Amino acid sequence: MNVALTTLILPAGEAATAAAARALGQGGLVAFPTETVYGLGADATNAAAIARLYQAKGRPAFNPLISHVGDLAHARTIGRFDETALKLAHAFWPGPLTLVLPKTADCAVAELATAGLETIAIRIPSHPVARAILDAFGKPVVAPSANLSGHVSPTTAAHVKSDLEDRIDLIVDGGPVEVGVESTIIGCFEAPMLLRPGGLPREAIEHVLGRRLMQAPADAESDSGQPLAPGMLASHYAPRTRVRLNAERVEPGEALLAFGPPVAGAEHAAAVMNLSGRGDLSEAATNLFGYLRALDTRAARNIAVMPIPNRGLGEAINDRLRRAAVGRE
Ligand code: TXA
Ligand code: MG
């Protein structure tokens, strides 16, 4: 089944919110901004809509999805919150945090969204456009990043359009996103575990919990449909151009993704984009995916990436860069 759709693009506002809620209710696919990246939403209770979503993204396997809801009361109808989960929810929701929890007995979310797991990933986003759509729709919305599987996540409506035009029903354009990397995912197991570094720094979470987070085994976050399966570093968030990490200088024919003062050889680079000239990690996170997309169009031999400190949002940035560098031709 390959139905060619015409994708409607609407500026964020009341008309777009109403159109989004209507489309979701009809099993449609709606891209909308969250504070982290643009998400591709479908009705989390509608298995047919979720199947279409996997197909539109070209996702090879039924990887479990995050269910987005508008408030904690709603979240508690689908996930069982222990004391730790409640502490994190109160401290950081709405915001760039996803909690993985046991499902409730009467969880309304389709099995396909949780890939048959006993657990569910839940997030309350803070972006006003996402919140308006969730409020208007009133049911949980699954939303992976709104890109083709394996591509770099979208931080503008134009990125969504270039990947998914004619594969989805609606794009709500709310301008560029603020955070720029996906949410931090915490597994609320016996000991809370960092499953994916993201837009909420680990340090902030550890501060609230008063303890260190457990480290997930090898690669918890993957496109393979097997979360928490050790030993697989998914190639993901990847541009087509080869990515060379921790570059100390620029080699001939390379493009440079800089951070802080550019390294030697930058003046001969095929192209230079600086994540943050003043070395600000939050600015770098915001720019990361857009700059990777832009440099990917420059037909460079490699994208050479300068070292990024591994603290705060740097942990998520380095995670995405490592994935971008793995296993590409
Ligand atoms: O910022 C974000 O989180 C964005 C925006 C749109 O909300 N969404 C996003 O979704 O990044 P996605 O599908 O690209 O990533 C969801 C991740 C997957 O790696 C999946 O393995 C993990 O969440 N996940 C979902 N349910 C899980 C579960 N029950 N246990 C462990 N991991 C889970
Ligand atoms: Mg994704």
Short mmCIF file of C-alpha atoms and ligand atoms in Angstrom, two decimals:
data_model
loop_
_atom_site.label_atom_id
_atom_site.label_comp_id
_atom_site.label_asym_id
_atom_site.label_seq_id
_atom_site.Cartn_x
_atom_site.Cartn_y
_atom_site.Cartn_z
CA MET A 1 0.00 0.00 0.00
CA ASN A 2 1.58 3.24 -1.05
CA VAL A 3 -0.99 6.00 -1.08
CA ALA A 4 0.42 9.28 -2.36
CA LEU A 5 -0.88 12.07 -0.19
CA THR A 6 -0.83 15.78 -0.57
CA THR A 7 0.78 17.21 2.51
CA LEU A 8 -0.89 20.33 3.83
CA ILE A 9 1.42 22.83 5.52
CA LEU A 10 -0.18 25.29 7.96
CA PRO A 11 1.35 28.00 10.14
CA ALA A 12 0.82 27.28 13.85
CA GLY A 13 -2.37 28.83 15.21
CA GLU A 14 -5.96 27.95 16.02
CA ALA A 15 -6.85 26.72 12.54
CA ALA A 16 -3.77 24.48 12.44
CA THR A 17 -4.50 23.08 15.90
CA ALA A 18 -8.07 22.20 14.90
CA ALA A 19 -6.90 20.65 11.62
CA ALA A 20 -4.26 18.63 13.49
CA ALA A 21 -6.76 17.26 16.03
CA ARG A 22 -9.18 16.38 13.22
CA ALA A 23 -6.51 14.60 11.17
CA LEU A 24 -5.26 12.64 14.20
CA GLY A 25 -8.83 11.58 14.96
CA GLN A 26 -9.13 10.22 11.41
CA GLY A 27 -5.96 8.14 11.74
CA GLY A 28 -3.84 10.75 9.95
CA LEU A 29 -0.18 11.63 10.36
CA VAL A 30 0.62 15.12 11.61
CA ALA A 31 4.08 16.66 12.05
CA PHE A 32 4.31 19.33 14.72
CA PRO A 33 7.05 21.13 16.66
CA THR A 34 8.07 20.10 20.15
CA GLU A 35 10.78 21.95 22.09
CA THR A 36 13.29 19.16 21.22
CA VAL A 37 12.70 18.29 17.54
CA TYR A 38 9.68 18.09 15.20
CA GLY A 39 7.60 14.98 15.92
CA LEU A 40 5.47 12.92 13.55
CA GLY A 41 2.25 12.32 15.47
CA ALA A 42 -0.38 9.62 15.23
CA ASP A 43 -3.24 8.56 17.52
CA ALA A 44 -1.53 6.29 20.06
CA THR A 45 -4.70 4.25 20.51
CA ASN A 46 -5.08 3.52 16.76
CA ALA A 47 -2.92 0.60 15.58
CA ALA A 48 -3.68 1.25 11.89
CA ALA A 49 -2.50 4.86 12.21
CA ILE A 50 0.69 3.69 13.94
CA ALA A 51 1.35 1.16 11.19
CA ARG A 52 1.03 3.97 8.63
CA LEU A 53 3.45 6.03 10.69
CA TYR A 54 6.13 3.31 10.58
CA GLN A 55 5.57 3.02 6.85
CA ALA A 56 5.81 6.79 6.23
CA LYS A 57 9.12 6.95 8.10
CA GLY A 58 10.40 3.83 6.38
CA ARG A 59 11.29 2.42 9.78
CA PRO A 60 12.56 -1.13 9.27
CA ALA A 61 11.29 -2.54 12.55
CA PHE A 62 8.54 -1.79 15.01
CA ASN A 63 10.67 0.18 17.42
CA PRO A 64 8.63 1.33 20.44
CA LEU A 65 7.42 4.93 20.35
CA ILE A 66 7.00 7.69 22.91
CA SER A 67 3.41 8.51 23.93
CA HIS A 68 2.92 12.24 24.37
CA VAL A 69 0.21 13.57 26.68
CA GLY A 70 -0.86 16.97 27.98
CA ASP A 71 -0.70 16.48 31.74
CA LEU A 72 0.36 14.18 34.56
CA ALA A 73 -3.17 12.98 35.34
CA HIS A 74 -3.41 11.70 31.77
CA ALA A 75 0.09 10.20 31.95
CA ARG A 76 -0.92 8.23 35.04
CA THR A 77 -3.71 6.49 33.13
CA ILE A 78 -1.12 4.84 30.84
CA GLY A 79 1.99 4.44 33.04
CA ARG A 80 2.55 3.38 36.66
CA PHE A 81 4.55 6.08 38.44
CA ASP A 82 6.66 5.17 41.45
CA GLU A 83 8.14 7.76 43.79
CA THR A 84 11.16 8.40 41.58
CA ALA A 85 9.04 8.83 38.47
CA LEU A 86 6.77 11.30 40.26
CA LYS A 87 9.75 13.28 41.49
CA LEU A 88 11.09 13.57 37.95
CA ALA A 89 7.67 14.37 36.49
CA HIS A 90 7.12 17.17 38.99
CA ALA A 91 10.61 18.59 38.51
CA PHE A 92 10.88 18.46 34.70
CA TRP A 93 7.46 18.16 33.01
CA PRO A 94 6.48 19.70 30.77
CA GLY A 95 9.91 19.48 29.15
CA PRO A 96 12.56 17.47 27.27
CA LEU A 97 12.31 14.35 29.45
CA THR A 98 10.82 10.93 28.61
CA LEU A 99 10.08 8.38 31.34
CA VAL A 100 9.93 4.63 30.69
CA LEU A 101 7.51 3.03 33.17
CA PRO A 102 5.42 -0.11 33.61
CA LYS A 103 2.17 0.11 31.62
CA THR A 104 -1.08 0.36 33.54
CA ALA A 105 -3.43 -2.64 33.32
CA ASP A 106 -5.95 -0.65 31.28
CA CYS A 107 -3.45 1.35 29.21
CA ALA A 108 -5.25 2.71 26.13
CA VAL A 109 -2.09 2.85 24.00
CA ALA A 110 -1.94 0.25 21.21
CA GLU A 111 0.47 -2.69 21.61
CA LEU A 112 2.09 -1.70 18.34
CA ALA A 113 3.27 1.57 19.91
CA THR A 114 5.02 -0.23 22.75
CA ALA A 115 6.26 -3.06 20.52
CA GLY A 116 4.70 -5.60 22.87
CA LEU A 117 6.79 -4.46 25.86
CA GLU A 118 5.43 -4.32 29.42
CA THR A 119 6.78 -0.79 29.66
CA ILE A 120 5.76 2.48 28.02
CA ALA A 121 7.70 5.67 27.22
CA ILE A 122 5.81 8.85 28.15
CA ARG A 123 6.55 12.53 27.67
CA ILE A 124 4.76 15.83 28.32
CA PRO A 125 6.29 18.34 25.91
CA SER A 126 6.49 22.03 26.76
CA HIS A 127 6.20 23.53 23.27
CA PRO A 128 2.98 25.59 23.13
CA VAL A 129 2.04 24.23 19.68
CA ALA A 130 2.48 20.61 20.81
CA ARG A 131 0.52 21.33 23.97
CA ALA A 132 -2.35 22.95 22.08
CA ILE A 133 -2.60 19.93 19.76
CA LEU A 134 -2.47 17.43 22.66
CA ASP A 135 -5.15 19.39 24.54
CA ALA A 136 -7.41 19.64 21.49
CA PHE A 137 -7.00 15.94 20.64
CA GLY A 138 -7.39 14.68 24.21
CA LYS A 139 -5.81 11.26 23.60
CA PRO A 140 -2.15 10.18 23.76
CA VAL A 141 -0.15 10.87 20.60
CA VAL A 142 2.85 8.77 19.57
CA ALA A 143 5.52 10.89 17.94
CA PRO A 144 8.93 9.79 16.75
CA SER A 145 11.10 12.44 15.15
CA ALA A 146 9.54 13.56 11.84
CA ASN A 147 12.29 12.35 9.51
CA LEU A 148 12.87 9.35 7.29
CA SER A 149 14.33 6.49 9.32
CA GLY A 150 18.08 6.86 9.71
CA HIS A 151 18.12 10.55 8.74
CA VAL A 152 19.03 13.49 10.91
CA SER A 153 16.12 14.66 13.11
CA PRO A 154 14.22 17.76 11.88
CA THR A 155 14.49 21.04 13.73
CA THR A 156 12.45 23.10 11.22
CA ALA A 157 9.27 22.50 9.20
CA ALA A 158 11.39 22.71 6.03
CA HIS A 159 13.42 19.69 7.21
CA VAL A 160 10.18 17.75 7.73
CA LYS A 161 8.95 18.74 4.27
CA SER A 162 12.14 17.62 2.57
CA ASP A 163 11.93 14.16 4.17
CA LEU A 164 8.21 13.45 4.37
CA GLU A 165 6.31 15.56 1.84
CA ASP A 166 3.53 13.50 0.22
CA ARG A 167 3.91 10.78 2.85
CA ILE A 168 2.02 12.50 5.67
CA ASP A 169 -1.19 14.52 5.98
CA LEU A 170 -0.20 17.75 7.69
CA ILE A 171 2.82 19.75 8.82
CA VAL A 172 2.21 22.42 11.45
CA ASP A 173 4.96 25.04 11.08
CA GLY A 174 5.88 26.54 14.44
CA GLY A 175 9.30 27.85 13.40
CA PRO A 176 12.68 26.45 14.45
CA VAL A 177 12.76 24.43 17.68
CA GLU A 178 14.58 25.57 20.78
CA VAL A 179 16.46 22.59 22.22
CA GLY A 180 17.54 20.84 19.01
CA VAL A 181 18.23 17.30 20.31
CA GLU A 182 15.67 14.69 21.34
CA SER A 183 14.44 14.23 24.90
CA THR A 184 16.49 12.53 27.59
CA ILE A 185 15.05 9.05 28.28
CA ILE A 186 15.11 7.67 31.82
CA GLY A 187 14.11 4.10 32.64
CA CYS A 188 12.32 4.15 35.98
CA PHE A 189 13.53 0.69 36.99
CA GLU A 190 14.70 -0.41 40.49
CA ALA A 191 17.56 1.99 39.93
CA PRO A 192 16.84 4.86 37.51
CA MET A 193 18.78 4.41 34.27
CA LEU A 194 19.87 6.81 31.55
CA LEU A 195 18.58 5.13 28.35
CA ARG A 196 19.31 8.05 26.03
CA PRO A 197 21.11 11.32 26.80
CA GLY A 198 19.11 14.23 25.43
CA GLY A 199 17.82 17.75 25.88
CA LEU A 200 17.73 17.58 29.67
CA PRO A 201 21.28 17.28 31.06
CA ARG A 202 22.03 14.23 33.23
CA GLU A 203 23.42 16.53 35.93
CA ALA A 204 20.03 18.21 36.45
CA ILE A 205 18.32 14.84 36.89
CA GLU A 206 20.97 13.51 39.26
CA HIS A 207 20.69 16.70 41.30
CA VAL A 208 16.93 16.24 41.78
CA LEU A 209 17.23 12.53 42.59
CA GLY A 210 20.26 13.00 44.84
CA ARG A 211 21.92 9.97 43.21
CA ARG A 212 23.83 8.96 40.11
CA LEU A 213 21.91 7.49 37.19
CA MET A 214 22.73 3.95 36.11
CA GLN A 215 24.34 3.72 32.71
CA ALA A 216 22.33 1.75 30.14
CA PRO A 217 24.07 -1.35 28.76
CA ALA A 218 26.05 -0.63 25.56
CA ASP A 219 23.34 0.82 23.33
CA ALA A 220 19.88 1.08 24.77
CA GLU A 221 18.56 3.44 22.13
CA SER A 222 18.50 1.94 18.68
CA ASP A 223 16.42 1.72 15.54
CA SER A 224 16.60 -2.07 15.64
CA GLY A 225 13.41 -2.60 17.60
CA GLN A 226 15.31 -4.01 20.54
CA PRO A 227 15.67 -1.39 23.23
CA LEU A 228 18.08 -2.37 25.97
CA ALA A 229 19.80 -4.90 23.72
CA PRO A 230 23.50 -4.55 24.40
CA GLY A 231 26.25 -4.31 21.83
CA MET A 232 24.58 -2.50 18.95
CA LEU A 233 25.60 0.98 18.05
CA ALA A 234 22.89 2.04 15.65
CA SER A 235 23.78 4.16 12.68
CA HIS A 236 21.19 6.81 13.22
CA TYR A 237 20.86 10.58 13.00
CA ALA A 238 23.18 10.15 10.06
CA PRO A 239 24.03 12.43 7.15
CA ARG A 240 25.13 10.75 3.90
CA THR A 241 28.60 12.29 4.06
CA ARG A 242 31.07 10.43 6.25
CA VAL A 243 31.54 12.03 9.66
CA ARG A 244 35.01 12.22 11.24
CA LEU A 245 34.97 12.96 14.97
CA ASN A 246 37.41 14.80 17.24
CA ALA A 247 39.13 16.52 14.33
CA GLU A 248 42.25 18.39 15.39
CA ARG A 249 42.70 19.86 11.90
CA VAL A 250 40.85 19.99 8.58
CA GLU A 251 42.11 17.74 5.78
CA PRO A 252 41.81 18.74 2.09
CA GLY A 253 38.27 18.39 0.76
CA GLU A 254 36.65 18.20 4.18
CA ALA A 255 33.86 20.36 5.53
CA LEU A 256 34.22 21.50 9.13
CA LEU A 257 31.66 21.43 11.90
CA ALA A 258 33.35 23.66 14.45
CA PHE A 259 32.80 24.36 18.12
CA GLY A 260 34.58 27.38 19.58
CA PRO A 261 37.59 28.84 17.72
CA PRO A 262 38.04 26.78 14.48
CA VAL A 263 41.01 24.37 14.21
CA ALA A 264 43.95 24.62 11.83
CA GLY A 265 43.11 24.28 8.15
CA ALA A 266 39.60 25.75 8.53
CA GLU A 267 40.43 28.42 5.96
CA HIS A 268 40.80 25.66 3.30
CA ALA A 269 37.68 23.73 4.30
CA ALA A 270 34.99 22.99 1.69
CA ALA A 271 32.57 24.66 4.10
CA VAL A 272 32.62 25.72 7.74
CA MET A 273 29.70 25.91 10.13
CA ASN A 274 30.25 26.73 13.77
CA LEU A 275 27.89 25.12 16.30
CA SER A 276 28.79 27.85 18.76
CA GLY A 277 31.66 30.26 18.26
CA ARG A 278 31.52 31.15 21.95
CA GLY A 279 31.54 27.51 23.03
CA ASP A 280 27.97 27.44 24.38
CA LEU A 281 26.62 23.84 24.52
CA SER A 282 22.97 24.79 24.49
CA GLU A 283 23.46 26.92 21.35
CA ALA A 284 25.41 24.00 19.83
CA ALA A 285 22.55 21.54 20.52
CA THR A 286 20.07 23.88 18.84
CA ASN A 287 22.24 24.13 15.72
CA LEU A 288 23.46 20.52 15.53
CA PHE A 289 20.97 18.76 13.22
CA GLY A 290 20.38 21.76 10.93
CA TYR A 291 24.12 22.23 10.40
CA LEU A 292 24.66 18.50 9.74
CA ARG A 293 21.92 18.69 7.09
CA ALA A 294 23.43 21.83 5.56
CA LEU A 295 26.99 20.43 5.44
CA ASP A 296 25.65 17.19 3.95
CA THR A 297 24.70 19.14 0.80
CA ARG A 298 28.26 20.42 0.23
CA ALA A 299 29.64 17.28 -1.46
CA ALA A 300 32.59 17.28 0.91
CA ARG A 301 34.85 14.24 1.37
CA ASN A 302 34.10 14.15 5.12
CA ILE A 303 32.42 16.27 7.71
CA ALA A 304 35.20 16.83 10.23
CA VAL A 305 33.80 17.57 13.67
CA MET A 306 35.78 19.33 16.39
CA PRO A 307 35.77 17.84 19.91
CA ILE A 308 32.80 18.82 22.09
CA PRO A 309 33.08 18.73 25.90
CA ASN A 310 31.05 15.85 27.35
CA ARG A 311 29.25 17.76 30.11
CA GLY A 312 25.67 19.09 30.21
CA LEU A 313 24.07 18.99 26.76
CA GLY A 314 27.46 17.92 25.38
CA GLU A 315 26.63 14.33 26.37
CA ALA A 316 23.60 14.27 24.03
CA ILE A 317 25.52 16.09 21.27
CA ASN A 318 28.38 13.57 21.43
CA ASP A 319 25.91 10.66 21.47
CA ARG A 320 24.25 11.90 18.26
CA LEU A 321 27.61 12.62 16.61
CA ARG A 322 28.89 9.10 17.41
CA ARG A 323 25.76 7.63 15.83
CA ALA A 324 26.20 9.89 12.81
CA ALA A 325 29.75 8.57 12.42
CA VAL A 326 28.94 4.85 12.64
CA GLY A 327 28.59 2.49 9.73
CA ARG A 328 28.01 4.96 6.86
CA GLU A 329 29.62 4.52 3.48
O1 TXA B 1 12.35 14.47 21.83
C1 TXA B 1 11.85 13.39 21.56
O2 TXA B 1 11.86 12.43 22.35
C2 TXA B 1 11.17 13.24 20.19
C3 TXA B 1 9.98 14.23 20.18
C4 TXA B 1 9.20 14.18 18.91
O3 TXA B 1 9.15 13.99 21.30
N1 TXA B 1 10.77 11.91 19.92
C5 TXA B 1 11.67 10.91 19.69
O4 TXA B 1 11.10 9.68 19.39
O5 TXA B 1 12.87 11.08 19.72
P1 TXA B 1 11.91 8.47 18.75
O6 TXA B 1 10.88 7.49 18.31
O7 TXA B 1 12.86 8.96 17.70
O8 TXA B 1 12.70 7.86 19.94
C6 TXA B 1 12.03 7.10 20.92
C7 TXA B 1 13.01 6.23 21.64
C8 TXA B 1 13.41 5.01 20.82
O9 TXA B 1 14.80 4.91 20.75
C9 TXA B 1 12.84 3.84 21.56
O10 TXA B 1 13.68 2.72 21.52
C10 TXA B 1 12.71 4.39 22.99
O11 TXA B 1 12.38 5.74 22.82
N2 TXA B 1 11.62 3.71 23.69
C11 TXA B 1 10.30 3.82 23.47
N3 TXA B 1 9.60 3.01 24.29
C12 TXA B 1 10.51 2.38 25.06
C13 TXA B 1 10.41 1.41 26.11
N4 TXA B 1 9.24 0.95 26.51
N5 TXA B 1 11.57 1.00 26.68
C14 TXA B 1 12.76 1.49 26.27
N6 TXA B 1 12.92 2.40 25.29
C15 TXA B 1 11.81 2.84 24.69
MG MG B 2 14.27 9.49 15.89
#
